[in-house]
Amino acid sequence: MRCPGERSLIGVRHAWVMSQPASWHAADIDRVILTEEQIRARTEELAKEVSADHEGVDSLLLVGVLKGAVMFMADFARALAKVGPPVELEFMAISSYGQGATSSGVVRILKDLDCDIAGRHVVVVEDIVDSGLTLSWLLRYLRSRSAAEVDVVTLLRKPEAMKVSVPVRYVGFDIPSEFVVGYGLDYAERYRELPGVAVLKPSVYRRS
């Protein structure tokens, strides 16, 4: 079942036009599936959806998952600032990938929350949901800390890669089950700075 406003991009290809293309990554990219403009437009739509669903709430606590969600977190928070409610920002760093291309499902907390979330309306901000294993663990953890409500907004989701059922209320785009980089997403800490989302050539991560 798709979330309201969700958009499927499976099988869709887009041209990527950049004013100053970086030559160092060109040979590693197979194709671009989301442009900077598409991401910006969908982020604004998601902010409006979240705002409408939380009308009357004093504030939202956005919990970003480092490092991948940092680009989306910043843009999503700015989009919410235009429509409300007020937001506060928190970050967690958890790991289940290491240097690999697939989630191991074994979660380590690298950075915990700095504040008490008891009684708070929390929105977890994710860059991508694939297997659902890490997010499932994170939701259990946050709920154990007595949050009043825990929702999830993710820029990307891979329906075909899901291994567990996870309640994701707000989804930006459904994408193919391929390894993607850009807009915060990385492979071995590379490609995060790319303005759009692109499929990485398998030859890049298979040679590691």
Short mmCIF file of C-alpha atoms in Angstrom, two decimals:
data_model
loop_
_atom_site.label_atom_id
_atom_site.label_comp_id
_atom_site.label_asym_id
_atom_site.label_seq_id
_atom_site.Cartn_x
_atom_site.Cartn_y
_atom_site.Cartn_z
CA MET A 1 0.00 0.00 0.00
CA ARG A 2 1.35 3.42 -0.92
CA CYS A 3 1.38 6.38 1.40
CA PRO A 4 -0.61 9.47 0.41
CA GLY A 5 1.31 11.64 -2.01
CA GLU A 6 3.96 9.00 -2.63
CA ARG A 7 5.48 8.77 -6.08
CA SER A 8 6.87 5.73 -7.80
CA LEU A 9 9.93 6.16 -9.98
CA ILE A 10 10.58 2.49 -10.69
CA GLY A 11 11.70 2.12 -14.26
CA VAL A 12 11.79 5.89 -14.83
CA ARG A 13 14.98 7.53 -16.07
CA HIS A 14 15.79 11.22 -16.03
CA ALA A 15 18.45 13.37 -17.61
CA TRP A 16 20.72 15.10 -15.12
CA VAL A 17 21.64 18.65 -16.03
CA MET A 18 24.26 20.26 -13.78
CA SER A 19 25.84 23.62 -14.36
CA GLN A 20 29.25 22.37 -13.26
CA PRO A 21 29.43 18.59 -13.65
CA ALA A 22 32.14 16.93 -11.57
CA SER A 23 34.25 14.77 -13.84
CA TRP A 24 35.67 12.63 -11.04
CA HIS A 25 32.43 10.72 -10.51
CA ALA A 26 31.12 10.53 -14.08
CA ALA A 27 32.57 7.09 -14.80
CA ASP A 28 30.99 5.64 -11.63
CA ILE A 29 27.39 6.73 -12.28
CA ASP A 30 25.05 4.51 -14.28
CA ARG A 31 22.10 6.91 -14.45
CA VAL A 32 20.31 9.60 -12.48
CA ILE A 33 16.82 8.89 -11.18
CA LEU A 34 16.08 12.11 -9.27
CA THR A 35 17.16 15.64 -10.05
CA GLU A 36 17.75 18.43 -7.57
CA GLU A 37 14.55 20.15 -8.71
CA GLN A 38 12.41 17.04 -8.24
CA ILE A 39 13.76 16.53 -4.73
CA ARG A 40 13.08 20.14 -3.79
CA ALA A 41 9.49 20.03 -5.05
CA ARG A 42 8.68 16.77 -3.30
CA THR A 43 10.29 17.93 -0.05
CA GLU A 44 8.00 20.94 0.01
CA GLU A 45 4.99 18.68 -0.57
CA LEU A 46 6.05 16.39 2.28
CA ALA A 47 6.43 19.36 4.60
CA LYS A 48 2.88 20.44 3.82
CA GLU A 49 1.59 16.92 4.52
CA VAL A 50 3.42 16.72 7.85
CA SER A 51 2.24 20.21 8.79
CA ALA A 52 -1.39 19.39 8.04
CA ASP A 53 -1.25 16.15 10.05
CA HIS A 54 0.27 17.92 13.07
CA GLU A 55 -1.93 20.99 13.22
CA GLY A 56 -2.23 22.16 16.81
CA VAL A 57 1.02 20.53 17.95
CA ASP A 58 3.25 22.98 19.82
CA SER A 59 6.41 21.72 18.10
CA LEU A 60 7.91 18.76 16.29
CA LEU A 61 11.22 17.14 17.17
CA LEU A 62 12.95 16.07 13.97
CA VAL A 63 15.41 13.25 14.53
CA GLY A 64 17.83 12.95 11.65
CA VAL A 65 19.79 9.79 11.03
CA LEU A 66 23.42 10.65 10.25
CA LYS A 67 25.10 10.89 7.94
CA GLY A 68 22.85 10.13 4.98
CA ALA A 69 19.83 12.18 6.04
CA VAL A 70 21.66 15.45 6.66
CA MET A 71 20.85 17.00 3.26
CA PHE A 72 17.19 15.99 3.36
CA MET A 73 16.91 16.94 7.05
CA ALA A 74 18.11 20.48 6.40
CA ASP A 75 15.87 21.04 3.39
CA PHE A 76 12.86 19.41 5.07
CA ALA A 77 13.28 21.59 8.19
CA ARG A 78 13.47 24.73 6.05
CA ALA A 79 10.35 23.66 4.14
CA LEU A 80 8.50 23.10 7.44
CA ALA A 81 9.53 26.58 8.59
CA LYS A 82 7.30 28.00 5.84
CA VAL A 83 4.17 26.12 6.96
CA GLY A 84 4.69 25.17 10.63
CA PRO A 85 4.66 23.90 13.29
CA PRO A 86 7.96 25.01 14.89
CA VAL A 87 10.66 22.34 14.86
CA GLU A 88 13.66 21.34 16.91
CA LEU A 89 16.49 19.25 15.51
CA GLU A 90 18.19 16.20 16.98
CA PHE A 91 20.56 13.73 15.40
CA MET A 92 21.45 10.08 15.89
CA ALA A 93 24.20 8.11 14.22
CA ILE A 94 23.61 4.40 13.88
CA SER A 95 25.34 1.89 11.69
CA SER A 96 24.42 -1.35 10.01
CA TYR A 97 26.35 -0.98 6.73
CA GLY A 98 30.04 -0.45 7.39
CA GLN A 99 31.75 -0.36 3.98
CA GLY A 100 29.25 -2.70 2.35
CA ALA A 101 26.34 -2.13 -0.02
CA THR A 102 23.62 -3.94 1.96
CA SER A 103 22.37 -3.56 5.50
CA SER A 104 23.53 -6.18 7.97
CA GLY A 105 20.61 -5.59 10.33
CA VAL A 106 23.01 -5.49 13.29
CA VAL A 107 22.69 -1.97 14.69
CA ARG A 108 25.31 0.01 16.60
CA ILE A 109 24.60 3.40 18.15
CA LEU A 110 27.43 5.74 17.23
CA LYS A 111 25.74 8.89 18.53
CA ASP A 112 22.69 8.94 20.79
CA LEU A 113 20.14 11.69 21.32
CA ASP A 114 21.20 14.70 23.37
CA CYS A 115 17.76 15.45 24.80
CA ASP A 116 14.87 13.77 26.57
CA ILE A 117 12.10 12.91 24.10
CA ALA A 118 9.47 11.84 26.65
CA GLY A 119 6.12 13.32 25.66
CA ARG A 120 7.49 14.78 22.41
CA HIS A 121 6.05 14.48 18.93
CA VAL A 122 8.95 12.93 17.03
CA VAL A 123 9.43 12.67 13.29
CA VAL A 124 12.34 10.47 12.22
CA VAL A 125 13.95 11.87 9.08
CA GLU A 126 15.51 9.19 6.88
CA ASP A 127 17.33 9.40 3.60
CA ILE A 128 16.34 5.90 2.49
CA VAL A 129 14.44 2.86 3.73
CA ASP A 130 15.49 -0.38 2.09
CA SER A 131 15.43 -3.57 4.18
CA GLY A 132 13.61 -1.81 7.03
CA LEU A 133 15.75 -3.62 9.60
CA THR A 134 17.60 -0.57 10.91
CA LEU A 135 14.50 1.62 10.95
CA SER A 136 12.47 -1.06 12.74
CA TRP A 137 15.09 -1.15 15.50
CA LEU A 138 15.23 2.64 15.70
CA LEU A 139 11.46 3.01 16.09
CA ARG A 140 11.41 0.49 18.93
CA TYR A 141 14.25 2.37 20.60
CA LEU A 142 12.59 5.78 20.34
CA ARG A 143 9.24 4.49 21.57
CA SER A 144 10.96 2.93 24.55
CA ARG A 145 11.97 6.46 25.55
CA SER A 146 8.31 7.45 26.01
CA ALA A 147 7.80 9.72 23.01
CA ALA A 148 4.19 10.78 22.61
CA GLU A 149 4.28 9.94 18.91
CA VAL A 150 6.90 8.67 16.49
CA ASP A 151 6.36 9.08 12.75
CA VAL A 152 8.76 8.62 9.86
CA VAL A 153 9.44 10.71 6.79
CA THR A 154 11.84 9.28 4.24
CA LEU A 155 12.98 10.72 0.97
CA LEU A 156 13.42 7.30 -0.64
CA ARG A 157 12.08 3.78 -0.20
CA LYS A 158 12.94 0.52 -1.96
CA PRO A 159 9.74 -1.59 -1.79
CA GLU A 160 11.37 -4.63 -3.37
CA ALA A 161 14.15 -4.68 -0.77
CA MET A 162 11.91 -4.60 2.32
CA LYS A 163 12.52 -7.50 4.70
CA VAL A 164 10.28 -6.37 7.56
CA SER A 165 7.09 -4.34 7.67
CA VAL A 166 7.83 -0.84 8.96
CA PRO A 167 5.26 1.96 9.32
CA VAL A 168 6.55 4.79 7.16
CA ARG A 169 3.92 7.51 7.13
CA TYR A 170 5.55 9.89 4.66
CA VAL A 171 7.43 8.65 1.59
CA GLY A 172 8.99 10.88 -1.01
CA PHE A 173 9.75 8.44 -3.80
CA ASP A 174 9.73 4.70 -4.37
CA ILE A 175 12.84 3.70 -6.29
CA PRO A 176 14.24 0.50 -7.82
CA SER A 177 16.19 -1.91 -5.65
CA GLU A 178 19.56 -0.64 -6.81
CA PHE A 179 22.44 1.01 -4.99
CA VAL A 180 21.97 4.76 -5.10
CA VAL A 181 24.18 7.70 -4.12
CA GLY A 182 23.96 11.46 -3.96
CA TYR A 183 22.03 14.02 -1.91
CA GLY A 184 23.58 12.65 1.28
CA LEU A 185 23.71 9.00 0.26
CA ASP A 186 27.17 7.52 -0.06
CA TYR A 187 29.28 4.57 -0.91
CA ALA A 188 32.37 4.38 1.33
CA GLU A 189 31.85 8.08 2.19
CA ARG A 190 31.90 9.21 -1.43
CA TYR A 191 29.23 10.86 -3.62
CA ARG A 192 27.24 12.48 -0.76
CA GLU A 193 27.65 15.96 -2.26
CA LEU A 194 25.99 15.17 -5.60
CA PRO A 195 22.82 17.30 -5.96
CA GLY A 196 20.57 14.52 -7.24
CA VAL A 197 20.15 10.79 -6.65
CA ALA A 198 21.89 8.42 -9.02
CA VAL A 199 22.38 4.68 -9.47
CA LEU A 200 25.96 3.63 -8.83
CA LYS A 201 27.49 1.19 -11.28
CA PRO A 202 27.77 -2.28 -9.66
CA SER A 203 31.39 -2.48 -10.77
CA VAL A 204 32.22 0.26 -8.25
CA TYR A 205 31.09 -1.58 -5.11
CA ARG A 206 31.85 -5.09 -6.35
CA ARG A 207 35.52 -4.29 -6.70
CA SER A 208 35.77 -3.40 -2.99
#
